[in-house]
Short mmCIF file of the C-alpha atoms (twelve columns), coordinates in Angstrom:
data_MODEL
# 
_entry.id   MODEL 
# 
loop_
_atom_site.group_PDB 
_atom_site.id 
_atom_site.type_symbol 
_atom_site.label_atom_id 
_atom_site.label_alt_id 
_atom_site.label_comp_id 
_atom_site.label_asym_id 
_atom_site.label_seq_id 
_atom_site.Cartn_x 
_atom_site.Cartn_y 
_atom_site.Cartn_z 
_atom_site.pdbx_PDB_model_num 
ATOM 1   C CA . UNK A 1   -6.513  9.911   -15.726 1 
ATOM 2   C CA . UNK A 2   -5.921  9.311   -12.056 1 
ATOM 3   C CA . UNK A 3   -8.057  6.564   -10.922 1 
ATOM 4   C CA . UNK A 4   -8.355  6.027   -7.028  1 
ATOM 5   C CA . UNK A 5   -9.362  2.183   -6.595  1 
ATOM 6   C CA . UNK A 6   -10.091 2.338   -2.972  1 
ATOM 7   C CA . UNK A 7   -12.614 4.709   -1.826  1 
ATOM 8   C CA . UNK A 8   -15.470 4.463   0.772   1 
ATOM 9   C CA . UNK A 9   -18.468 6.518   1.521   1 
ATOM 10  C CA . UNK A 10  -17.200 7.435   5.175   1 
ATOM 11  C CA . UNK A 11  -19.237 10.636  6.113   1 
ATOM 12  C CA . UNK A 12  -22.798 9.973   5.449   1 
ATOM 13  C CA . UNK A 13  -26.232 11.455  5.980   1 
ATOM 14  C CA . UNK A 14  -27.209 11.434  9.729   1 
ATOM 15  C CA . UNK A 15  -30.490 9.562   8.938   1 
ATOM 16  C CA . UNK A 16  -28.838 6.665   7.397   1 
ATOM 17  C CA . UNK A 17  -26.609 5.925   10.200  1 
ATOM 18  C CA . UNK A 18  -29.610 6.441   12.744  1 
ATOM 19  C CA . UNK A 19  -31.660 4.097   10.863  1 
ATOM 20  C CA . UNK A 20  -28.766 1.412   10.987  1 
ATOM 21  C CA . UNK A 21  -28.827 1.925   14.900  1 
ATOM 22  C CA . UNK A 22  -32.685 1.451   14.854  1 
ATOM 23  C CA . UNK A 23  -32.246 -1.653  12.653  1 
ATOM 24  C CA . UNK A 24  -29.793 -3.287  15.232  1 
ATOM 25  C CA . UNK A 25  -31.851 -2.401  18.076  1 
ATOM 26  C CA . UNK A 26  -34.927 -3.928  16.666  1 
ATOM 27  C CA . UNK A 27  -33.066 -7.083  15.941  1 
ATOM 28  C CA . UNK A 28  -32.035 -7.292  19.266  1 
ATOM 29  C CA . UNK A 29  -35.574 -6.759  20.750  1 
ATOM 30  C CA . UNK A 30  -37.101 -9.171  18.130  1 
ATOM 31  C CA . UNK A 31  -39.034 -6.260  16.408  1 
ATOM 32  C CA . UNK A 32  -38.776 -5.165  12.844  1 
ATOM 33  C CA . UNK A 33  -36.825 -2.263  11.821  1 
ATOM 34  C CA . UNK A 34  -38.575 0.844   10.940  1 
ATOM 35  C CA . UNK A 35  -38.971 1.892   7.435   1 
ATOM 36  C CA . UNK A 36  -35.738 3.372   5.700   1 
ATOM 37  C CA . UNK A 37  -35.800 7.159   5.837   1 
ATOM 38  C CA . UNK A 38  -36.073 9.199   2.953   1 
ATOM 39  C CA . UNK A 39  -32.824 10.959  2.298   1 
ATOM 40  C CA . UNK A 40  -32.646 13.771  -0.426  1 
ATOM 41  C CA . UNK A 41  -30.200 14.380  -2.972  1 
ATOM 42  C CA . UNK A 42  -29.139 17.695  -1.203  1 
ATOM 43  C CA . UNK A 43  -28.252 15.749  1.824   1 
ATOM 44  C CA . UNK A 44  -26.125 13.373  -0.244  1 
ATOM 45  C CA . UNK A 45  -24.514 16.278  -2.181  1 
ATOM 46  C CA . UNK A 46  -23.435 17.732  1.045   1 
ATOM 47  C CA . UNK A 47  -21.741 14.926  2.568   1 
ATOM 48  C CA . UNK A 48  -19.890 14.227  -0.697  1 
ATOM 49  C CA . UNK A 49  -18.943 17.862  -1.726  1 
ATOM 50  C CA . UNK A 50  -17.554 18.888  1.882   1 
ATOM 51  C CA . UNK A 51  -15.505 15.523  1.996   1 
ATOM 52  C CA . UNK A 52  -14.513 13.002  -0.609  1 
ATOM 53  C CA . UNK A 53  -15.118 15.175  -3.740  1 
ATOM 54  C CA . UNK A 54  -13.198 18.297  -2.006  1 
ATOM 55  C CA . UNK A 55  -10.137 16.270  -1.269  1 
ATOM 56  C CA . UNK A 56  -10.260 14.524  -4.784  1 
ATOM 57  C CA . UNK A 57  -10.101 17.864  -6.485  1 
ATOM 58  C CA . UNK A 58  -7.352  18.998  -3.812  1 
ATOM 59  C CA . UNK A 59  -5.117  16.190  -4.251  1 
ATOM 60  C CA . UNK A 60  -5.299  15.801  -8.099  1 
ATOM 61  C CA . UNK A 61  -7.390  12.496  -8.707  1 
ATOM 62  C CA . UNK A 62  -9.944  12.186  -11.396 1 
ATOM 63  C CA . UNK A 63  -12.372 9.157   -10.600 1 
ATOM 64  C CA . UNK A 64  -12.845 7.136   -7.477  1 
ATOM 65  C CA . UNK A 65  -14.147 3.648   -7.156  1 
ATOM 66  C CA . UNK A 66  -16.349 4.045   -4.516  1 
ATOM 67  C CA . UNK A 67  -18.074 1.536   -1.846  1 
ATOM 68  C CA . UNK A 68  -19.836 1.373   1.397   1 
ATOM 69  C CA . UNK A 69  -17.935 2.364   4.447   1 
ATOM 70  C CA . UNK A 70  -15.744 -0.758  5.307   1 
ATOM 71  C CA . UNK A 71  -15.921 -0.703  9.038   1 
ATOM 72  C CA . UNK A 72  -19.683 -0.427  8.982   1 
ATOM 73  C CA . UNK A 73  -20.426 -3.528  6.544   1 
ATOM 74  C CA . UNK A 74  -20.396 -5.792  9.651   1 
ATOM 75  C CA . UNK A 75  -22.171 -8.871  8.333   1 
ATOM 76  C CA . UNK A 76  -21.766 -10.416 11.755  1 
ATOM 77  C CA . UNK A 77  -24.642 -8.069  12.971  1 
ATOM 78  C CA . UNK A 78  -27.897 -9.681  13.090  1 
ATOM 79  C CA . UNK A 79  -28.845 -12.228 10.829  1 
ATOM 80  C CA . UNK A 80  -29.185 -12.928 6.874   1 
ATOM 81  C CA . UNK A 81  -32.310 -10.714 6.750   1 
ATOM 82  C CA . UNK A 82  -30.601 -7.932  8.590   1 
ATOM 83  C CA . UNK A 83  -27.377 -8.298  6.488   1 
ATOM 84  C CA . UNK A 84  -29.175 -8.412  3.238   1 
ATOM 85  C CA . UNK A 85  -31.251 -5.174  4.118   1 
ATOM 86  C CA . UNK A 86  -28.179 -3.269  5.186   1 
ATOM 87  C CA . UNK A 87  -26.284 -4.101  2.193   1 
ATOM 88  C CA . UNK A 88  -29.071 -2.965  -0.151  1 
ATOM 89  C CA . UNK A 89  -29.423 0.369   1.476   1 
ATOM 90  C CA . UNK A 90  -25.720 1.140   1.476   1 
ATOM 91  C CA . UNK A 91  -25.286 -0.079  -2.043  1 
ATOM 92  C CA . UNK A 92  -28.229 1.880   -3.105  1 
ATOM 93  C CA . UNK A 93  -26.856 4.978   -1.457  1 
ATOM 94  C CA . UNK A 94  -23.566 4.337   -3.575  1 
ATOM 95  C CA . UNK A 95  -25.755 4.139   -6.635  1 
ATOM 96  C CA . UNK A 96  -27.081 7.581   -5.941  1 
ATOM 97  C CA . UNK A 97  -23.958 9.353   -5.330  1 
ATOM 98  C CA . UNK A 98  -22.773 7.914   -8.721  1 
ATOM 99  C CA . UNK A 99  -25.778 9.318   -10.171 1 
ATOM 100 C CA . UNK A 100 -25.268 12.601  -8.819  1 
ATOM 101 C CA . UNK A 101 -21.618 12.567  -9.583  1 
ATOM 102 C CA . UNK A 102 -21.072 10.487  -12.444 1 
ATOM 103 C CA . UNK A 103 -17.765 12.124  -13.770 1 
ATOM 104 C CA . UNK A 104 -16.082 11.544  -10.471 1 
ATOM 105 C CA . UNK A 105 -17.385 8.059   -8.709  1 
ATOM 106 C CA . UNK A 106 -18.242 4.618   -9.954  1 
ATOM 107 C CA . UNK A 107 -19.727 1.896   -7.630  1 
ATOM 108 C CA . UNK A 108 -18.356 -1.187  -6.180  1 
ATOM 109 C CA . UNK A 109 -20.735 -3.143  -3.833  1 
ATOM 110 C CA . UNK A 110 -20.588 -4.400  -0.398  1 
ATOM 111 C CA . UNK A 111 -22.123 -7.967  0.167   1 
ATOM 112 C CA . UNK A 112 -24.508 -9.566  2.902   1 
ATOM 113 C CA . UNK A 113 -22.249 -12.102 4.044   1 
ATOM 114 C CA . UNK A 114 -23.988 -13.163 7.235   1 
ATOM 115 C CA . UNK A 115 -21.693 -15.825 8.958   1 
ATOM 116 C CA . UNK A 116 -23.984 -18.411 8.946   1 
ATOM 117 C CA . UNK A 117 -25.340 -18.100 5.512   1 
ATOM 118 C CA . UNK A 118 -24.335 -19.400 2.005   1 
ATOM 119 C CA . UNK A 119 -23.024 -17.127 -0.607  1 
ATOM 120 C CA . UNK A 120 -26.668 -17.204 -2.222  1 
ATOM 121 C CA . UNK A 121 -27.695 -13.724 -1.230  1 
ATOM 122 C CA . UNK A 122 -24.403 -11.980 -1.867  1 
ATOM 123 C CA . UNK A 123 -24.586 -13.568 -5.425  1 
ATOM 124 C CA . UNK A 124 -28.027 -11.956 -5.824  1 
ATOM 125 C CA . UNK A 125 -26.826 -8.644  -4.559  1 
ATOM 126 C CA . UNK A 126 -23.795 -8.671  -6.655  1 
ATOM 127 C CA . UNK A 127 -26.025 -9.217  -9.801  1 
ATOM 128 C CA . UNK A 128 -28.519 -6.559  -8.420  1 
ATOM 129 C CA . UNK A 129 -25.502 -3.911  -8.032  1 
ATOM 130 C CA . UNK A 130 -23.852 -4.776  -11.706 1 
ATOM 131 C CA . UNK A 131 -27.306 -4.110  -13.224 1 
ATOM 132 C CA . UNK A 132 -27.014 -0.717  -11.746 1 
ATOM 133 C CA . UNK A 133 -23.664 -0.109  -13.215 1 
ATOM 134 C CA . UNK A 134 -21.302 -1.294  -10.527 1 
ATOM 135 C CA . UNK A 135 -18.054 -2.646  -11.544 1 
ATOM 136 C CA . UNK A 136 -16.836 -4.714  -8.586  1 
ATOM 137 C CA . UNK A 137 -17.513 -5.832  -4.979  1 
ATOM 138 C CA . UNK A 138 -15.751 -6.048  -1.631  1 
ATOM 139 C CA . UNK A 139 -15.437 -9.806  -0.333  1 
ATOM 140 C CA . UNK A 140 -14.873 -10.195 3.263   1 
ATOM 141 C CA . UNK A 141 -12.799 -13.306 3.868   1 
ATOM 142 C CA . UNK A 142 -13.993 -13.370 7.402   1 
ATOM 143 C CA . UNK A 143 -17.504 -12.290 7.795   1 
ATOM 144 C CA . UNK A 144 -17.556 -13.092 11.688  1 
ATOM 145 C CA . UNK A 145 -15.572 -9.941  12.508  1 
ATOM 146 C CA . UNK A 146 -12.050 -11.030 13.575  1 
ATOM 147 C CA . UNK A 147 -12.055 -14.662 14.485  1 
ATOM 148 C CA . UNK A 148 -11.326 -16.263 11.225  1 
ATOM 149 C CA . UNK A 149 -13.864 -19.287 11.481  1 
ATOM 150 C CA . UNK A 150 -14.697 -19.195 7.536   1 
ATOM 151 C CA . UNK A 151 -13.034 -21.757 5.250   1 
ATOM 152 C CA . UNK A 152 -9.897  -20.237 3.134   1 
ATOM 153 C CA . UNK A 153 -10.523 -18.090 0.014   1 
ATOM 154 C CA . UNK A 154 -9.705  -21.419 -1.957  1 
ATOM 155 C CA . UNK A 155 -12.490 -23.579 -0.279  1 
ATOM 156 C CA . UNK A 156 -15.323 -24.772 -2.517  1 
ATOM 157 C CA . UNK A 157 -17.745 -22.700 -0.080  1 
ATOM 158 C CA . UNK A 158 -16.868 -19.588 -2.225  1 
ATOM 159 C CA . UNK A 159 -16.782 -21.235 -5.680  1 
ATOM 160 C CA . UNK A 160 -20.369 -20.163 -6.554  1 
ATOM 161 C CA . UNK A 161 -19.654 -16.586 -5.806  1 
ATOM 162 C CA . UNK A 162 -16.528 -16.826 -7.758  1 
ATOM 163 C CA . UNK A 163 -18.317 -18.335 -10.887 1 
ATOM 164 C CA . UNK A 164 -20.632 -15.448 -10.751 1 
ATOM 165 C CA . UNK A 165 -17.800 -13.019 -10.620 1 
ATOM 166 C CA . UNK A 166 -16.207 -14.647 -13.703 1 
ATOM 167 C CA . UNK A 167 -19.436 -14.665 -15.438 1 
ATOM 168 C CA . UNK A 168 -19.726 -10.876 -14.714 1 
ATOM 169 C CA . UNK A 169 -16.300 -10.221 -15.344 1 
ATOM 170 C CA . UNK A 170 -15.959 -7.891  -12.009 1 
ATOM 171 C CA . UNK A 171 -13.206 -8.283  -9.579  1 
ATOM 172 C CA . UNK A 172 -13.109 -8.198  -5.870  1 
ATOM 173 C CA . UNK A 173 -11.295 -6.185  -3.199  1 
ATOM 174 C CA . UNK A 174 -10.735 -8.619  -0.419  1 
ATOM 175 C CA . UNK A 175 -11.628 -6.362  2.486   1 
ATOM 176 C CA . UNK A 176 -12.774 -7.218  6.124   1 
ATOM 177 C CA . UNK A 177 -15.079 -5.061  8.208   1 
ATOM 178 C CA . UNK A 178 -15.009 -3.954  11.949  1 
ATOM 179 C CA . UNK A 179 -13.646 -6.374  14.256  1 
ATOM 180 C CA . UNK A 180 -15.720 -7.747  17.269  1 
ATOM 181 C CA . UNK A 181 -12.361 -9.421  18.911  1 
ATOM 182 C CA . UNK A 182 -10.982 -7.143  21.414  1 
ATOM 183 C CA . UNK A 183 -7.760  -8.501  20.887  1 
ATOM 184 C CA . UNK A 184 -7.512  -7.216  17.273  1 
ATOM 185 C CA . UNK A 185 -7.622  -3.497  16.536  1 
ATOM 186 C CA . UNK A 186 -9.843  -2.997  13.469  1 
ATOM 187 C CA . UNK A 187 -7.755  -0.711  11.009  1 
ATOM 188 C CA . UNK A 188 -4.167  -1.535  12.676  1 
ATOM 189 C CA . UNK A 189 -4.411  -5.142  13.299  1 
ATOM 190 C CA . UNK A 190 -7.402  -6.789  11.774  1 
ATOM 191 C CA . UNK A 191 -7.259  -5.305  8.254   1 
ATOM 192 C CA . UNK A 192 -3.489  -5.661  7.702   1 
ATOM 193 C CA . UNK A 193 -3.745  -9.412  9.331   1 
ATOM 194 C CA . UNK A 194 -6.416  -10.137 7.058   1 
ATOM 195 C CA . UNK A 195 -4.781  -8.687  3.957   1 
ATOM 196 C CA . UNK A 196 -1.762  -10.965 4.673   1 
ATOM 197 C CA . UNK A 197 -3.754  -14.100 5.614   1 
ATOM 198 C CA . UNK A 198 -5.692  -14.007 2.250   1 
ATOM 199 C CA . UNK A 199 -2.656  -13.865 0.236   1 
ATOM 200 C CA . UNK A 200 -1.146  -17.010 2.152   1 
ATOM 201 C CA . UNK A 201 -4.396  -18.686 1.626   1 
ATOM 202 C CA . UNK A 202 -4.122  -18.063 -2.033  1 
ATOM 203 C CA . UNK A 203 -0.498  -19.078 -2.123  1 
ATOM 204 C CA . UNK A 204 -1.370  -22.541 -0.474  1 
ATOM 205 C CA . UNK A 205 -4.090  -23.387 -2.810  1 
ATOM 206 C CA . UNK A 206 -4.614  -23.579 -6.605  1 
ATOM 207 C CA . UNK A 207 -7.344  -21.353 -7.181  1 
ATOM 208 C CA . UNK A 208 -6.577  -19.500 -10.319 1 
ATOM 209 C CA . UNK A 209 -6.181  -22.803 -12.236 1 
ATOM 210 C CA . UNK A 210 -9.941  -23.475 -11.748 1 
ATOM 211 C CA . UNK A 211 -10.642 -19.865 -12.232 1 
ATOM 212 C CA . UNK A 212 -8.228  -18.188 -14.476 1 
ATOM 213 C CA . UNK A 213 -9.989  -15.101 -15.011 1 
ATOM 214 C CA . UNK A 214 -10.803 -14.310 -11.431 1 
ATOM 215 C CA . UNK A 215 -9.055  -11.024 -10.035 1 
ATOM 216 C CA . UNK A 216 -8.487  -10.036 -6.631  1 
ATOM 217 C CA . UNK A 217 -7.272  -6.639  -4.960  1 
ATOM 218 C CA . UNK A 218 -5.541  -7.058  -1.775  1 
ATOM 219 C CA . UNK A 219 -5.607  -3.545  -0.250  1 
ATOM 220 C CA . UNK A 220 -3.516  -1.519  2.233   1 
ATOM 221 C CA . UNK A 221 -0.555  -2.241  0.153   1 
ATOM 222 C CA . UNK A 222 -1.064  -6.085  0.303   1 
ATOM 223 C CA . UNK A 223 -0.755  -6.016  4.242   1 
ATOM 224 C CA . UNK A 224 2.516   -7.316  5.444   1 
ATOM 225 C CA . UNK A 225 3.127   -9.278  2.170   1 
ATOM 226 C CA . UNK A 226 5.435   -6.989  0.224   1 
ATOM 227 C CA . UNK A 227 7.903   -6.451  3.135   1 
ATOM 228 C CA . UNK A 228 8.143   -10.230 3.434   1 
ATOM 229 C CA . UNK A 229 8.152   -11.136 -0.178  1 
ATOM 230 C CA . UNK A 230 11.017  -13.435 0.222   1 
ATOM 231 C CA . UNK A 231 9.177   -15.303 2.798   1 
ATOM 232 C CA . UNK A 232 6.434   -16.021 0.558   1 
ATOM 233 C CA . UNK A 233 8.680   -17.074 -2.311  1 
ATOM 234 C CA . UNK A 234 10.337  -19.271 0.001   1 
ATOM 235 C CA . UNK A 235 7.103   -20.841 1.334   1 
ATOM 236 C CA . UNK A 236 5.833   -21.170 -2.504  1 
ATOM 237 C CA . UNK A 237 9.048   -23.160 -2.850  1 
ATOM 238 C CA . UNK A 238 8.765   -25.394 0.233   1 
ATOM 239 C CA . UNK A 239 5.065   -26.228 -0.823  1 
ATOM 240 C CA . UNK A 240 6.033   -26.936 -4.275  1 
ATOM 241 C CA . UNK A 241 4.010   -24.306 -5.701  1 
ATOM 242 C CA . UNK A 242 4.975   -22.436 -9.022  1 
ATOM 243 C CA . UNK A 243 6.846   -19.310 -8.776  1 
ATOM 244 C CA . UNK A 244 4.660   -16.427 -7.430  1 
ATOM 245 C CA . UNK A 245 4.649   -14.547 -10.779 1 
ATOM 246 C CA . UNK A 246 2.839   -17.270 -12.328 1 
ATOM 247 C CA . UNK A 247 1.223   -18.879 -9.415  1 
ATOM 248 C CA . UNK A 248 -0.630  -15.732 -8.094  1 
ATOM 249 C CA . UNK A 249 0.436   -12.422 -9.987  1 
ATOM 250 C CA . UNK A 250 -1.528  -12.702 -12.973 1 
ATOM 251 C CA . UNK A 251 -4.565  -12.549 -10.472 1 
ATOM 252 C CA . UNK A 252 -3.751  -10.707 -7.653  1 
ATOM 253 C CA . UNK A 253 -3.051  -6.830  -7.106  1 
ATOM 254 C CA . UNK A 254 -2.072  -4.437  -4.316  1 
ATOM 255 C CA . UNK A 255 -2.974  -1.102  -4.095  1 
ATOM 256 C CA . UNK A 256 -1.143  2.230   -2.595  1 
ATOM 257 C CA . UNK A 257 -3.055  2.706   0.449   1 
ATOM 258 C CA . UNK A 258 0.337   2.722   2.413   1 
ATOM 259 C CA . UNK A 259 0.855   6.012   4.419   1 
ATOM 260 C CA . UNK A 260 4.478   7.018   4.132   1 
ATOM 261 C CA . UNK A 261 6.819   7.352   1.313   1 
ATOM 262 C CA . UNK A 262 9.160   4.617   2.485   1 
ATOM 263 C CA . UNK A 263 6.500   2.075   2.417   1 
ATOM 264 C CA . UNK A 264 5.195   2.941   -0.899  1 
ATOM 265 C CA . UNK A 265 8.957   2.691   -2.236  1 
ATOM 266 C CA . UNK A 266 9.435   -0.586  -0.807  1 
ATOM 267 C CA . UNK A 267 5.960   -1.639  -2.507  1 
ATOM 268 C CA . UNK A 268 7.156   -0.432  -5.997  1 
ATOM 269 C CA . UNK A 269 10.529  -1.815  -5.481  1 
ATOM 270 C CA . UNK A 270 9.366   -5.427  -4.637  1 
ATOM 271 C CA . UNK A 271 5.857   -5.790  -6.751  1 
ATOM 272 C CA . UNK A 272 5.910   -4.958  -10.218 1 
ATOM 273 C CA . UNK A 273 4.130   -2.064  -11.471 1 
ATOM 274 C CA . UNK A 274 1.456   -4.137  -13.500 1 
ATOM 275 C CA . UNK A 275 0.230   -5.298  -10.107 1 
ATOM 276 C CA . UNK A 276 -0.181  -2.164  -8.291  1 
ATOM 277 C CA . UNK A 277 -3.280  0.035   -8.254  1 
ATOM 278 C CA . UNK A 278 -3.416  3.595   -6.868  1 
ATOM 279 C CA . UNK A 279 -5.574  3.929   -4.040  1 
ATOM 280 C CA . UNK A 280 -5.837  5.990   -1.087  1 
ATOM 281 C CA . UNK A 281 -8.935  5.126   1.157   1 
ATOM 282 C CA . UNK A 282 -8.953  8.938   2.212   1 
ATOM 283 C CA . UNK A 283 -11.141 9.815   5.077   1 
ATOM 284 C CA . UNK A 284 -10.644 6.327   6.372   1 
ATOM 285 C CA . UNK A 285 -8.457  4.523   8.744   1 
ATOM 286 C CA . UNK A 286 -5.695  7.591   9.036   1 
ATOM 287 C CA . UNK A 287 -7.050  10.918  8.583   1 
ATOM 288 C CA . UNK A 288 -4.532  13.074  10.399  1 
ATOM 289 C CA . UNK A 289 -1.389  15.031  9.223   1 
ATOM 290 C CA . UNK A 290 1.992   13.483  9.226   1 
ATOM 291 C CA . UNK A 291 4.013   15.840  11.496  1 
ATOM 292 C CA . UNK A 292 7.279   14.804  9.600   1 
ATOM 293 C CA . UNK A 293 6.165   16.063  6.316   1 
ATOM 294 C CA . UNK A 294 3.024   18.169  7.058   1 
ATOM 295 C CA . UNK A 295 0.767   16.598  4.666   1 
ATOM 296 C CA . UNK A 296 -2.156  14.098  5.172   1 
ATOM 297 C CA . UNK A 297 -1.073  10.529  5.783   1 
ATOM 298 C CA . UNK A 298 -3.642  9.427   3.086   1 
ATOM 299 C CA . UNK A 299 -2.622  11.869  0.390   1 
ATOM 300 C CA . UNK A 300 -1.107  9.074   -1.574  1 
ATOM 301 C CA . UNK A 301 -0.828  10.389  -4.832  1 
ATOM 302 C CA . UNK A 302 2.029   12.259  -3.715  1 
ATOM 303 C CA . UNK A 303 3.974   9.088   -2.843  1 
ATOM 304 C CA . UNK A 304 3.448   7.619   -6.135  1 
ATOM 305 C CA . UNK A 305 4.442   11.186  -7.941  1 
ATOM 306 C CA . UNK A 306 7.636   10.764  -6.030  1 
ATOM 307 C CA . UNK A 307 8.602   7.075   -7.060  1 
ATOM 308 C CA . UNK A 308 11.703  6.708   -9.227  1 
ATOM 309 C CA . UNK A 309 9.821   4.762   -11.958 1 
ATOM 310 C CA . UNK A 310 8.960   5.202   -15.545 1 
ATOM 311 C CA . UNK A 311 6.190   7.201   -16.909 1 
ATOM 312 C CA . UNK A 312 4.713   3.887   -18.424 1 
ATOM 313 C CA . UNK A 313 4.808   2.447   -14.971 1 
ATOM 314 C CA . UNK A 314 3.226   5.389   -13.312 1 
ATOM 315 C CA . UNK A 315 0.552   5.358   -15.759 1 
ATOM 316 C CA . UNK A 316 -0.003  1.942   -15.122 1 
ATOM 317 C CA . UNK A 317 -0.351  2.580   -11.521 1 
ATOM 318 C CA . UNK A 318 -2.560  5.618   -11.671 1 
ATOM 319 C CA . UNK A 319 -4.871  4.419   -14.647 1 
ATOM 320 C CA . UNK A 320 -3.827  1.596   -16.809 1 
ATOM 321 C CA . UNK A 321 -3.895  -1.249  -14.465 1 
ATOM 322 C CA . UNK A 322 -7.314  -0.159  -12.902 1 
ATOM 323 C CA . UNK A 323 -8.898  -0.110  -16.427 1 
ATOM 324 C CA . UNK A 324 -7.429  -3.747  -16.946 1 
ATOM 325 C CA . UNK A 325 -8.486  -5.127  -13.656 1 
ATOM 326 C CA . UNK A 326 -11.985 -3.559  -13.906 1 
ATOM 327 C CA . UNK A 327 -13.200 -4.222  -17.501 1 
ATOM 328 C CA . UNK A 328 -16.491 -2.621  -16.810 1 
ATOM 329 C CA . UNK A 329 -14.751 0.688   -15.776 1 
ATOM 330 C CA . UNK A 330 -12.873 0.608   -18.890 1 
ATOM 331 C CA . UNK A 331 -16.032 0.109   -21.003 1 
ATOM 332 C CA . UNK A 332 -17.662 2.992   -19.244 1 
ATOM 333 C CA . UNK A 333 -14.711 5.203   -19.787 1 
ATOM 334 C CA . UNK A 334 -14.444 4.607   -23.501 1 
ATOM 335 C CA . UNK A 335 -18.192 4.949   -23.881 1 
ATOM 336 C CA . UNK A 336 -17.403 8.541   -22.489 1 
ATOM 337 C CA . UNK A 337 -14.557 9.224   -24.954 1 
ATOM 338 C CA . UNK A 338 -11.899 8.598   -22.302 1 
# 
C-alpha cells in the first residue's frame, strides 16, 4: 500500500471560499458572519474527482492523509471565535470527503490556534475530530503568521495539548499557514524556515523525556535539516544533548515533499528510512512540470521509486512508517483487512 502522509484539500467548493471572505469581512466590520452555506455531495465529489483523486490514481498512491488547505488555516485572522468556526467548517469538509471516499482519504484536522488564545479550543477541536475518525492534526508552531512570537515547542504553553495528543495517541504534523510578513514568502521561505526552526527548538529542549510517546512529522523533507545534519549533530554535542538518534529520532519524522531527485536522494542518504514517510502535498506549493524531467515537481512517488534502497526500506517509507506513526490509521486499515 502507498500511503501519502501529506495531502491538503486545496481545490474547494466555491461557496466555502466565498463564505470565508464573508466571515473575514464581517469581523472587520464588527458584524456576525452569515450562516455557512449548504454544499452538496456532488460539489465535493466534483472538486475531489477532478483534482486529488485523479492524480492519486495517475501517480499510483492508494491512500492520502488529508487535511484542510494549509495556507488558508490563517489563525491570525480575526479572533478566537473566528478561528474556531473556521476550523470547524474546514474540518467538517474533510470529514465529508472521507465519508464520500473512505477507501482513499483519511482525515487530519487543523486547529483554531488564534495567537492570543490558549490551546483549550484546539484541544476541544482535536477531540471532536478524533471522535469523527480523524487520525492526527496539523500543529502550527507560529500562529501569528510569520513573526515567531510564540514560545518554542518545548515550552509549557504547549503541554496541555501534548497531553491530549498522547491520551488520544495521535501525531501532529508541524505545519505553519500563510505568511503575513512581507519579508517571508509563504511556501518558499516561511514553510521551510518554520520546519527548520521547529527541529532546532526540539533539539534545544528535552521534550520527549516528558512526553515519550509524542510524535511529530516535520514536513517538506524536514526543511533544511537533512542538508545540515552535521551542523545539528554538532550543536547537540555543544549543547550537551544526547546523540540525535536517541534525543529526537524516536519521535520526529520527515516526509518526502522534496521536489527533485537529488533532494530525495540526500534525504534518504542522511535520514534513516524508519524516520521517513512518503508525502507529496500535491496540488500544493509547487504545481508545475519540471522542464528537466518532463514530470510534475510534486510527483514524489517516482523519486522514492528511484532510490537505491532495500525493498524493506521502501516499504517502510511507503506504508510501514505511516502505520506506526499514525496508530489510529493502522487500526482502521486492519479493520478493513489491510
